XYZ file of C-alpha atoms in Angstrom:
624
model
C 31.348 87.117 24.580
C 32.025 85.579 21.217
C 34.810 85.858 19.268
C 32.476 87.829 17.206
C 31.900 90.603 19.945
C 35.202 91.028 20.879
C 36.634 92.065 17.813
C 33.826 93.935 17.236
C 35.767 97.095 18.336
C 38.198 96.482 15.491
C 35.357 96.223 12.607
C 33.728 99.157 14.290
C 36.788 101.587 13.328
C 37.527 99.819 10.633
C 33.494 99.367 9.524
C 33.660 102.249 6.738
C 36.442 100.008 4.267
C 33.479 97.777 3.646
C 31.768 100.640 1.941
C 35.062 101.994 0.066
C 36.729 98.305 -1.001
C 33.077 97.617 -3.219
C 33.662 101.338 -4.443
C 37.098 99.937 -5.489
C 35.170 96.981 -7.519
C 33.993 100.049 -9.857
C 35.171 100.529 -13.519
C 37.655 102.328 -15.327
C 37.245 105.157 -17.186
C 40.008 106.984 -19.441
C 42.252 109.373 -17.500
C 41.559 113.057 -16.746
C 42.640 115.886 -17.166
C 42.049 117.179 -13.579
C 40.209 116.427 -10.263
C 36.793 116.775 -10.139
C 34.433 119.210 -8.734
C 33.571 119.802 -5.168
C 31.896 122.577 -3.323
C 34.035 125.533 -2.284
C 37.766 125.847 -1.912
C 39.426 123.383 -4.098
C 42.074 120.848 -1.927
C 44.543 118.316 -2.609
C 42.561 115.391 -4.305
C 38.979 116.879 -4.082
C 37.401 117.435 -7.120
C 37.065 121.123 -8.932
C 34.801 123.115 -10.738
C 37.138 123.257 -13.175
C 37.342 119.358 -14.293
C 33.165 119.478 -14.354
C 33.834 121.900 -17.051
C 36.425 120.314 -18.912
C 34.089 117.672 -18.720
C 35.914 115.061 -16.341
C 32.687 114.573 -14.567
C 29.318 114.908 -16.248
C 27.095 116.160 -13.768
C 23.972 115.251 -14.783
C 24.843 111.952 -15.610
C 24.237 108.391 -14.085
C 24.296 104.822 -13.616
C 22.120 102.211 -11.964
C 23.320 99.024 -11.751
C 21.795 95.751 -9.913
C 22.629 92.493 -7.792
C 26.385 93.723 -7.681
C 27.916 90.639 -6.228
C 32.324 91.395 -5.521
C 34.324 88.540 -4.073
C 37.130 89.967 -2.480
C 39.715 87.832 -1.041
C 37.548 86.628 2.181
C 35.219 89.271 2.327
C 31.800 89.358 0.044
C 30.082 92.403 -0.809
C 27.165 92.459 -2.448
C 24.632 95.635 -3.452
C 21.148 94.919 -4.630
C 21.216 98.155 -6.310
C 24.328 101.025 -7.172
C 24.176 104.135 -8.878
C 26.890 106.223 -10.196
C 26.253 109.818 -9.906
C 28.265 112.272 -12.382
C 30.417 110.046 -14.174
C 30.903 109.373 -17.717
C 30.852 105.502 -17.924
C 28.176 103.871 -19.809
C 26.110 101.400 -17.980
C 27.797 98.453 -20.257
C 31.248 99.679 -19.238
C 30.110 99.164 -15.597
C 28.950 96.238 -15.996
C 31.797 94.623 -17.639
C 34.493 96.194 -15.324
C 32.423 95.212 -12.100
C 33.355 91.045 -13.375
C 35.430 89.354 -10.836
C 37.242 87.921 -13.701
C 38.114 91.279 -15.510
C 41.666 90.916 -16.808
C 43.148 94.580 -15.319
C 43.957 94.527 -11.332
C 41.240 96.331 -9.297
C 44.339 99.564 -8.400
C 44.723 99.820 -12.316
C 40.500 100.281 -12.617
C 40.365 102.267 -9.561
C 42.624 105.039 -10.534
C 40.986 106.050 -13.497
C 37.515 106.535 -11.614
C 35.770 109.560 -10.818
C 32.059 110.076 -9.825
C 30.358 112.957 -8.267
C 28.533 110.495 -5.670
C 28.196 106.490 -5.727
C 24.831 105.863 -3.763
C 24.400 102.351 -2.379
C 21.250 101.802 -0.217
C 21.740 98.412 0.937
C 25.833 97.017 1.328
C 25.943 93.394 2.713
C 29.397 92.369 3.536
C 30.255 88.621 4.530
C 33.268 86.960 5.599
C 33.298 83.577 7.129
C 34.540 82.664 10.673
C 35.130 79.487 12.362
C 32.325 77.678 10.388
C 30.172 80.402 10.445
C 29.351 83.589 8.429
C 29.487 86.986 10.362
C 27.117 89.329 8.351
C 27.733 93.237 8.239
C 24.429 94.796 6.264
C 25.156 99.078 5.722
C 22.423 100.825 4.860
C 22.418 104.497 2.728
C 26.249 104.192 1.747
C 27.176 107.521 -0.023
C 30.843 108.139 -1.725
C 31.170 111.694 -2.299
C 34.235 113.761 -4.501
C 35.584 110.355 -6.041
C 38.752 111.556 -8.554
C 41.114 109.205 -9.516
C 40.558 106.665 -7.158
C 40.581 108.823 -4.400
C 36.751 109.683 -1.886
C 36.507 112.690 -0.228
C 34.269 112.073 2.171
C 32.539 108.225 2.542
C 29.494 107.563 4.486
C 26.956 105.110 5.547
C 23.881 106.337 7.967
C 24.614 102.694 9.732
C 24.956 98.935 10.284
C 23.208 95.715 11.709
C 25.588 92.931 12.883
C 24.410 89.167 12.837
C 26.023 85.705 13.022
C 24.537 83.289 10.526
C 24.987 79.377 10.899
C 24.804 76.628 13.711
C 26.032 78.323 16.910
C 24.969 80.794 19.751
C 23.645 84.030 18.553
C 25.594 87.040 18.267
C 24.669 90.572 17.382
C 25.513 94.191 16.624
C 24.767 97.586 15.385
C 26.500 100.787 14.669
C 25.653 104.336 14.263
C 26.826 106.585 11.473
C 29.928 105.872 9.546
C 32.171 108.435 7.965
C 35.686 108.393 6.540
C 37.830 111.103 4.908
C 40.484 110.984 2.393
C 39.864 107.500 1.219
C 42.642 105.822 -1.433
C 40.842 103.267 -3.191
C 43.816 102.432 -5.646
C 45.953 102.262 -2.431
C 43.492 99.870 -0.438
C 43.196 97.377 -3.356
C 47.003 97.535 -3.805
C 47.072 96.623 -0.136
C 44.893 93.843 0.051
C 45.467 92.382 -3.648
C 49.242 93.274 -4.783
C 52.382 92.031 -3.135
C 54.867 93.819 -2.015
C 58.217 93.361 0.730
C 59.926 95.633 2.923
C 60.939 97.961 0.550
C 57.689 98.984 -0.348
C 56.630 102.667 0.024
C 53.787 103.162 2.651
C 50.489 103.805 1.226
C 48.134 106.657 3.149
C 45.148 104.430 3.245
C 42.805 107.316 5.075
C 42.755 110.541 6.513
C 39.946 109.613 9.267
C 37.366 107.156 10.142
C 34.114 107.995 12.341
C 32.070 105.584 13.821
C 29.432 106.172 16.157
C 26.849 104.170 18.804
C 28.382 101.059 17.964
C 26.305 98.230 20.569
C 27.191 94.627 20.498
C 25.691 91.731 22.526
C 26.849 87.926 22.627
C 24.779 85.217 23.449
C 25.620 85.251 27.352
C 23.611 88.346 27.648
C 26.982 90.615 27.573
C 26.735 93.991 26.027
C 29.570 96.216 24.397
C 28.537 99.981 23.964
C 31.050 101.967 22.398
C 29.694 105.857 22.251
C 32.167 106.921 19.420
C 35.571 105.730 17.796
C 37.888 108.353 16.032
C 40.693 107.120 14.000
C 43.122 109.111 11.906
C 45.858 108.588 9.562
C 46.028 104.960 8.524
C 49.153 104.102 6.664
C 49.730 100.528 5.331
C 52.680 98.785 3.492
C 52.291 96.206 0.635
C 53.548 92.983 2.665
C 55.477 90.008 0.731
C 51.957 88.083 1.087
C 48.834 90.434 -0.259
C 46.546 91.551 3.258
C 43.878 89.472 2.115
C 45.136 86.770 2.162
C 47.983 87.274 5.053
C 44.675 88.168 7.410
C 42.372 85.137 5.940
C 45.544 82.940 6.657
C 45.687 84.536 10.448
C 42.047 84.349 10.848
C 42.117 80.372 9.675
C 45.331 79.505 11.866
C 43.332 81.240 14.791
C 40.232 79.147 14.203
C 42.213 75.994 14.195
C 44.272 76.985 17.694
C 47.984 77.021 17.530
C 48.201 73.788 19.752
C 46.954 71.518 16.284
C 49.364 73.430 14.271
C 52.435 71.399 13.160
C 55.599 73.256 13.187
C 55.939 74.437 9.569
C 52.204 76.034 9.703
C 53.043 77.929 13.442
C 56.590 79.655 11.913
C 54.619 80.060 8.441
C 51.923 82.185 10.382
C 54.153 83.832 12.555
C 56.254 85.278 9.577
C 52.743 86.995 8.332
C 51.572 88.267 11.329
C 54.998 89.793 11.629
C 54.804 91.203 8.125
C 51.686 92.545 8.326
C 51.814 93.954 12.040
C 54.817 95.888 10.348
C 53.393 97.413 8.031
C 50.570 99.003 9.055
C 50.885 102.134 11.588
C 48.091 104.645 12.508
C 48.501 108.357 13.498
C 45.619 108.339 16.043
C 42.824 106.367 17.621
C 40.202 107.799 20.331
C 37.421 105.330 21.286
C 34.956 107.281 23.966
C 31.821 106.464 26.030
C 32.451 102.568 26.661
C 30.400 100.599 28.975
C 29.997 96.784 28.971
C 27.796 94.473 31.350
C 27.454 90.850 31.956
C 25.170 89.237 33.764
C 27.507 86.541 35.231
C 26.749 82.717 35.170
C 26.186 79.708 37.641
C 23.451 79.194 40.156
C 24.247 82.651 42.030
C 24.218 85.757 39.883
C 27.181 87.671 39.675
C 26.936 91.022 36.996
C 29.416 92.766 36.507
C 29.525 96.307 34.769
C 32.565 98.626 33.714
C 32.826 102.062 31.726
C 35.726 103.801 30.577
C 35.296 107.673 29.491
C 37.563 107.930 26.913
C 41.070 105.796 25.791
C 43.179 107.088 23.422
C 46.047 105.829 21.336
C 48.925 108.531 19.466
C 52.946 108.679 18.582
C 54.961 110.852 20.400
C 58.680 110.922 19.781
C 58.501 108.177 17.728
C 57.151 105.588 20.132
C 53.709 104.980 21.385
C 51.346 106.605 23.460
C 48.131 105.288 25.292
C 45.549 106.881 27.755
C 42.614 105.892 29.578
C 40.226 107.762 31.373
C 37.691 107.180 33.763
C 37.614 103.641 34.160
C 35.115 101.755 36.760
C 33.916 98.301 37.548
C 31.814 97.111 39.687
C 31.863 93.249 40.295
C 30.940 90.731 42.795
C 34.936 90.403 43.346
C 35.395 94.348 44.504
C 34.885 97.447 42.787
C 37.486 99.331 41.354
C 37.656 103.191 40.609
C 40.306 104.693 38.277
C 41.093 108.318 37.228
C 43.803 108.066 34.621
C 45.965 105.412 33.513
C 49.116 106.457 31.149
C 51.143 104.057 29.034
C 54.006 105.697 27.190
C 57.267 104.463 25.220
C 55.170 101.788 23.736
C 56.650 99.548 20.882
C 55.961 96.776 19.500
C 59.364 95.910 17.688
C 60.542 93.530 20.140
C 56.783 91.458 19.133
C 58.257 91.736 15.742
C 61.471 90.108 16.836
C 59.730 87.806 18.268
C 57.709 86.831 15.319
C 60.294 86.806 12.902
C 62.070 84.334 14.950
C 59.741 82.144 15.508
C 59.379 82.185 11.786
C 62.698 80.480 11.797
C 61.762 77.884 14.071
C 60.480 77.192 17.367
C 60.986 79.222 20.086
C 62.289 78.647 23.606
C 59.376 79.382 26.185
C 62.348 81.331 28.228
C 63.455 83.494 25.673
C 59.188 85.000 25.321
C 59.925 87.674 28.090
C 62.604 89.157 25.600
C 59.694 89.572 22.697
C 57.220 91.508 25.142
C 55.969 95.170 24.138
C 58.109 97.615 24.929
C 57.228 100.335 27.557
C 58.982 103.254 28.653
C 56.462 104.711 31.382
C 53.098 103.591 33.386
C 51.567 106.254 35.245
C 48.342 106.194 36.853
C 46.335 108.650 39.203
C 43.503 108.427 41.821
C 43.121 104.604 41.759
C 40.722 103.498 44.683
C 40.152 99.570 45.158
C 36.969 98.141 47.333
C 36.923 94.256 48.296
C 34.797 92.665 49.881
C 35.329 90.208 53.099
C 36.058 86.723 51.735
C 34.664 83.280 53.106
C 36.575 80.403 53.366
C 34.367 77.393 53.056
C 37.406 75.357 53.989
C 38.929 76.960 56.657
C 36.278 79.395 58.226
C 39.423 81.055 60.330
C 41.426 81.831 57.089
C 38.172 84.289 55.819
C 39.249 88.140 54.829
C 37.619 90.987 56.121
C 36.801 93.718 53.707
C 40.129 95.990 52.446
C 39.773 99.358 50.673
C 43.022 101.242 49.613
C 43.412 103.492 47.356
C 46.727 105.681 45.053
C 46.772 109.205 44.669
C 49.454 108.832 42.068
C 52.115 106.252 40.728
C 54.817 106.813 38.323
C 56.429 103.887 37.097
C 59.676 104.682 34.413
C 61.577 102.329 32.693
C 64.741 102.180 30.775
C 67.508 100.781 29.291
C 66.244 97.004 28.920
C 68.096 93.434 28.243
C 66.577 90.363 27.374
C 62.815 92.159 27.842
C 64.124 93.041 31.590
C 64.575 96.938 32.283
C 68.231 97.863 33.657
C 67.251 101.063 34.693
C 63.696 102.311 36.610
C 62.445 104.467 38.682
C 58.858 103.952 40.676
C 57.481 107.260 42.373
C 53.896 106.819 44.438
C 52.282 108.789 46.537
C 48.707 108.667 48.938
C 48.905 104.817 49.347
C 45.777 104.993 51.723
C 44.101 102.068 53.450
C 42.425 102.176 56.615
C 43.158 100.254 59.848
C 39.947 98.736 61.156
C 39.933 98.497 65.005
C 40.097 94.553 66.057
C 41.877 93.141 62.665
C 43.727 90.419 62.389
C 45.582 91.230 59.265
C 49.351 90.800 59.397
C 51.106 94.508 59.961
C 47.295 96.550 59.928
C 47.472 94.270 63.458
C 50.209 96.045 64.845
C 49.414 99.320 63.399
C 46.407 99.188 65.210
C 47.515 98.084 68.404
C 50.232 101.712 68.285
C 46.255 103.590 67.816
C 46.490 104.068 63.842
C 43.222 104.068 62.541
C 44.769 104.872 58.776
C 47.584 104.252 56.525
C 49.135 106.863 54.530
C 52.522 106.481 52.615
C 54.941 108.099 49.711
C 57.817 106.331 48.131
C 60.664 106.661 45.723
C 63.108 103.586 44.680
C 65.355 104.555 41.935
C 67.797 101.898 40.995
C 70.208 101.320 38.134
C 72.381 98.176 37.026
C 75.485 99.337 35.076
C 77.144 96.399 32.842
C 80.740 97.989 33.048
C 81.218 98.224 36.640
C 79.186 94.876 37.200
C 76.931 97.072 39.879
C 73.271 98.115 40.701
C 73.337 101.152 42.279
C 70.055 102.079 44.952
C 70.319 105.701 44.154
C 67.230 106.475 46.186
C 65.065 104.473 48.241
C 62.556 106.631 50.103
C 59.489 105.555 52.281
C 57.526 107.963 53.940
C 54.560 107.900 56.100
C 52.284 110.321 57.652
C 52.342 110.555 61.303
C 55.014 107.649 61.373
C 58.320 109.218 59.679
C 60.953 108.803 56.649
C 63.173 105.608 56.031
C 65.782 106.389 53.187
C 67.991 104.137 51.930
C 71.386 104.161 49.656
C 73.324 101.079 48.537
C 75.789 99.746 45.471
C 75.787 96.001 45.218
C 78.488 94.596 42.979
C 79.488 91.111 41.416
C 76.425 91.773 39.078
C 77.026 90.799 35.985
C 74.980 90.135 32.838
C 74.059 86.432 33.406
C 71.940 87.867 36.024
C 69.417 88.848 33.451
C 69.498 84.995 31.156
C 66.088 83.761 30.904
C 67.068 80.252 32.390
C 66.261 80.997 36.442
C 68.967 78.157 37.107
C 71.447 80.485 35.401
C 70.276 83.841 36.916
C 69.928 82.596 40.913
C 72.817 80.984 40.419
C 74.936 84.084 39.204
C 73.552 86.125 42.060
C 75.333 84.057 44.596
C 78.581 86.380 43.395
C 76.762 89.728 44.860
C 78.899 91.667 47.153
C 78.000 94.245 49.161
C 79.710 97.572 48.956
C 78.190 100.580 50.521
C 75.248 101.034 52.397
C 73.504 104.114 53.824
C 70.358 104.529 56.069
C 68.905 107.253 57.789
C 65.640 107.492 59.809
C 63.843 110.966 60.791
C 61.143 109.931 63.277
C 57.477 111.210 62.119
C 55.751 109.410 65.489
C 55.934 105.826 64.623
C 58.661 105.516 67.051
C 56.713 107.796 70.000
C 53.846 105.203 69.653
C 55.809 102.521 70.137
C 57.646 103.799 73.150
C 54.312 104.570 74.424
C 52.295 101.359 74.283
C 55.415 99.287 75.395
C 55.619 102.167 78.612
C 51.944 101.297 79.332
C 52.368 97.816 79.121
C 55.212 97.809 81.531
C 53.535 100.284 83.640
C 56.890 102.915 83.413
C 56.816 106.196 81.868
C 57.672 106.655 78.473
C 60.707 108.941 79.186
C 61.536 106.278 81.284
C 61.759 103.462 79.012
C 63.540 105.597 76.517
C 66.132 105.733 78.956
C 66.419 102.390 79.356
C 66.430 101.546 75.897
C 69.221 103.879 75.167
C 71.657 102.747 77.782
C 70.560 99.587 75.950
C 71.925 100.495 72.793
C 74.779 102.258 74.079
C 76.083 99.370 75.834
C 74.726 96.033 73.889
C 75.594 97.364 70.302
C 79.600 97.799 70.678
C 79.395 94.341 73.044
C 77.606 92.324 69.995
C 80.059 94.365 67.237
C 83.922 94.150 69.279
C 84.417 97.289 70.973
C 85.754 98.822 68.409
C 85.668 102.990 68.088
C 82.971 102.722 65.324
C 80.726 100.237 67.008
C 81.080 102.497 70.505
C 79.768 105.497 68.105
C 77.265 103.490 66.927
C 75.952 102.831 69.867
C 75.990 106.138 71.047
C 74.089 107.559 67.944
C 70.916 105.275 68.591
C 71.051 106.000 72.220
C 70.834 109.390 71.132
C 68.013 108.861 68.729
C 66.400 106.347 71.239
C 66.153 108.916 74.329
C 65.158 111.822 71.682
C 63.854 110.914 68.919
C 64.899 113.076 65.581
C 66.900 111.890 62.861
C 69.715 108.896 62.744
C 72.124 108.556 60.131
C 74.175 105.401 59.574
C 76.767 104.708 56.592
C 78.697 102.060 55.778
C 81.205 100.751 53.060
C 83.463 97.992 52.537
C 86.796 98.341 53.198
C 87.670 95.947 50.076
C 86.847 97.362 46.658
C 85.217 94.091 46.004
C 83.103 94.300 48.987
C 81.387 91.604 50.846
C 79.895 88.436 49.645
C 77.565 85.582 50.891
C 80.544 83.706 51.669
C 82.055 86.407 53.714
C 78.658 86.838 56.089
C 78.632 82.836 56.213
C 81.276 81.952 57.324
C 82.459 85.102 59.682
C 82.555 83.709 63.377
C 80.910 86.479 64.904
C 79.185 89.980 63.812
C 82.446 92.092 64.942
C 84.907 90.087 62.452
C 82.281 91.489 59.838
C 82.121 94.606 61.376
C 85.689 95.341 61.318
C 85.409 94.924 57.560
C 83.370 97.841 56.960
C 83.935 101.710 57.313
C 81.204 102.887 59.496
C 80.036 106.416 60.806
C 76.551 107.351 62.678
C 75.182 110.505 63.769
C 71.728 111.778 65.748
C 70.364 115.081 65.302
């Protein structure tokens, strides 16, 4: 799709400001004493019955004016006809305030208006992009409770999207438009009036509504977006108005930041920093989206996705994002997902990043550190369907089809350096995937040949680095599979220090040559996996399966303290995996380094045999 459909989500939530920035183009009037009138219970900045009789609004009275032409930094509005409903400006005093080149600032005019209702049929709003002029035409635009610069309620019945100029075609509609709680004075302060990062925040609206928003690009692909909800839009006056900060952006963008020279990229950077700043929102909920493409080249290829519902909120002073119901269907697999939940999303290290490279240029190793922050990923009922592959090249190399499928993943994330976490935890459970008969896949092979005709596994790994004590600690490493068993597994490596983390992957492989390892702990509870096993290698050495257990564990008893030295440990070893080998239960196996600093690469390298490195550890074993 064109740029122009793709940020057509954006313009969608953001569609109604059109309508309220030419209600900010309207004149002054002198100050009142009081809010206008609205129906029912007065509230904070609606209008009241009182003010219509003081006189603040004059019911009755209105204003038509024509050809209303507003040039607003690089947006154009213009309104073949406006009429001010209830107001007590002359049609002169319109007129004259509505000139571009009136000598008071649009928040000064905009903060002594009030108006019953401003009625604007027709609203055409152009702004120019990449050569070409992307044309927004509302139609039946009604302001309602205006006081002091301030709408109640702002709405437009809908909106046609075109692309006008030399180019592919591009087009769009939307539904009705509503927003609540509109500040006028505040938006033109915004997008006129400088300001830095002492500024106070500015409540631009209290909600936006958009609804059936469709837009196609001239591939044949099709955006439907049922209905977008945002609420609470707060902006800060940035050093650099918005208007021109974003017609800045929008030219750098057009240009691509390969042809910038240095100056221009760190100039840019330092307003899209400034800007991304300050602006937050309270809420966003976009539901009903489906999009479809018909796919290119001599073979057609559509695809089609849908998502129920996404939504975007704060919660504990970080972000929050969900999305719902998501499917796609493409010639490359289908794809089938319940929920998907980002949390502890920030963007300050973005800022960071921006601001530095506002300074200068930045080091392509250092960009992991400026990624988004994110405390959690958790997703539920994800089920994948591929396709077999063909290999034109190599016929033999060709995939068979693969469906798997997650009942749940939990993915949490702490405590990062340098954009890497030091601290996670990663929880899944129901990792299905079935085991065709005959495959030739690496592992689903063998899993077929011990008669599994599924795969079903859990997991936990939990692991922490700690800068003090140089370590990361394996706190729990769990897999578990059904019908096969449980593998746990706890460790400390040390000789981990923060270099480990630099950006530079000569630095970082290099400093993990220092690992040691200190403890180590593994135990095994057998699930079946291990009867299979015994049983296929019984039949294919025609012996019974008791008997081959036997053999196996006078095996272990025997080999394992004749490969490790004798020693007492490696003799009770040895006899704990005979034990587990002849009846199969659990197995338990520790060990730790007798030196505090444990062992290293060097130690394993150059040991002459596995006993010498034996003898170094602390070792004990048991079979239930």
């Amino acid at each position: 799709m064109t740029r122009f459909s793709t940020t057509g989500v954006a313009r969608a939530a953001l569609g109604a400001f059109a309508c309220a920035t030419l209600t900010a183009a309207l004149p002054a009037v002198p100050p009142f004493a009081g809010p206008a009138q609205a129906q029912g219970p007065a509230t904070p900045g609606t209008p009241t019955q009182d003010a219509v009789a003081q006189g603040a609004v004059a019911p009755g009275a209105s204003v038509a004016l024509d050809d209303v032409v507003l040039p607003l930094g690089p947006v154009t509005l213009k309104a073949p006809k406006l009429e001010l409903r209830g107001t007590a400006l002359s049609r002169d005093e319109a007129r004259a305030i509505l000139d571009p080149a009136g000598p008071a600032p649009w928040r000064t005019r905009l903060e002594k208006l009030s108006a019953r209702e401003i009625v604007i049929p027709v609203l055409r709003v152009e702004q120019p992009a990449g050569g070409r002029v992307q044309v927004a035409v509302y139609h039946d635009v009604v302001a309602r409770d205006v006081a002091a610069g301030r709408i109640g309620t702002l709405e437009a019945g809908g909106a046609v999207l075109t692309v006008e100029g030399p180019g592919p075609d591009a087009a769009g509609a939307y539904g009705r438009l509503n927003a609540r709680e509109v500040d006028l004075a505040g938006l033109a302060r915004l997008f006129t009036e400088p300001g830095g990062p002492d500024a106070a925040p500015i409540r631009v609206y209290g909600g936006v509504t958009a609804e059936d928003i469709a837009l196609t690009g001239p591939d044949g692909a099709a955006l439907r977006i049922a209905r977008i909800d945002a609420r609470d839009l707060v902006g800060r006056p940035t050093t650099i108005p918005w208007a021109e900060s974003v017609r800045a952006l929008a030219e750098g963008a057009g240009q691509g930041t390969g042809r910038m020279e240095g100056p221009e990229r760190s100039r840019l950077s330092g307003l899209a920093a400034d800007l991304l700043d300050g602006i937050s929102i309270g809420g966003l909920e976009i539901g009903g989206i489906t999009f479809a493409a018909p796919g290119g080249g001599p073979k057609p290829s559509p695809v089609q996705a849908s998502l129920a519902r996404i939504t975007y909120g704060t919660e504990e002073g970080a972000g929050r994002m969900k999305a719902e119901g998501l499917s796609v269907d493409a010639p490359a697999g289908r794809v089938a997902l319940k929920g998907l939940t980002l949390s502890g999303l920030s963007l300050k290290p973005v800022l960071e990043g921006l601001r530095r490279a506002a300074a200068g240029p930045l080091d392509q190793a250092e960009l992991r550190r400026y990624a988004p922050g994110l405390g959690r990923l958790a997703l539920e009922n994800l089920d994948v369907d591929l396709p077999a592959q063909a290999s034109a090249r190599d016929p033999l190399a060709a995939s068979g089809p693969m469906r798997f499928a997650v009942r749940s993943a939990d993915l949490a994330m702490s405590e990062p350096r340098d954009g890497v976490p030091t601290a996670s935890r990663l929880a899944f459970d129901g990792f299905t995937c079935a085991v065709p008969p005959g495959t030739t896949a690496p592992v689903l092979a063998d899993l077929a040949g011990l008669g599994y005709t599924a795969l079903d596994l859990s997991g936990t790994v939990d692991a922490r680095w700690d800068e003090a004590t140089r370590e990361v600690t394996f706190r729990d490493v769990t897999f578990t599979g059904k019908d096969m068993g449980t593998a746990r597994i706890t460790g400390t490596i040390g000789g981990i220090g923060k270099e480990v983390f630099d950006p530079e992957p000569m630095v970082s492989s290099l400093a993990l040559l220092g690992a040691s390892a200190k403890s180590l702990a593994l135990t095994l509870e057998n699930g079946g996996l291990f009867q299979r096993f015994v049983d296929q290698q019984a039949k294919a050495q025609s012996l019974k399966p008791e008997e081959l257990q036997r053999e196996y564990g006078t095996a272990a008893m025997l080999g394992i303290p004749a490969v490790l030295g004798g020693s007492p440990s490696a003799k009770a070893l040895g006899q704990a995996v005979s034990r587990f080998v002849v009846k199969p239960g659990r197995l338990s196996v520790s060990a730790a380094a007798k030196d505090p600093g444990g062992l290293g690469l060097m130690d394993f390298s150059t040991a002459p045999s596995p006993g010498k490195i034996f003898d170094r550890l602390t070792v004990n074993a048991t079979a239930e």
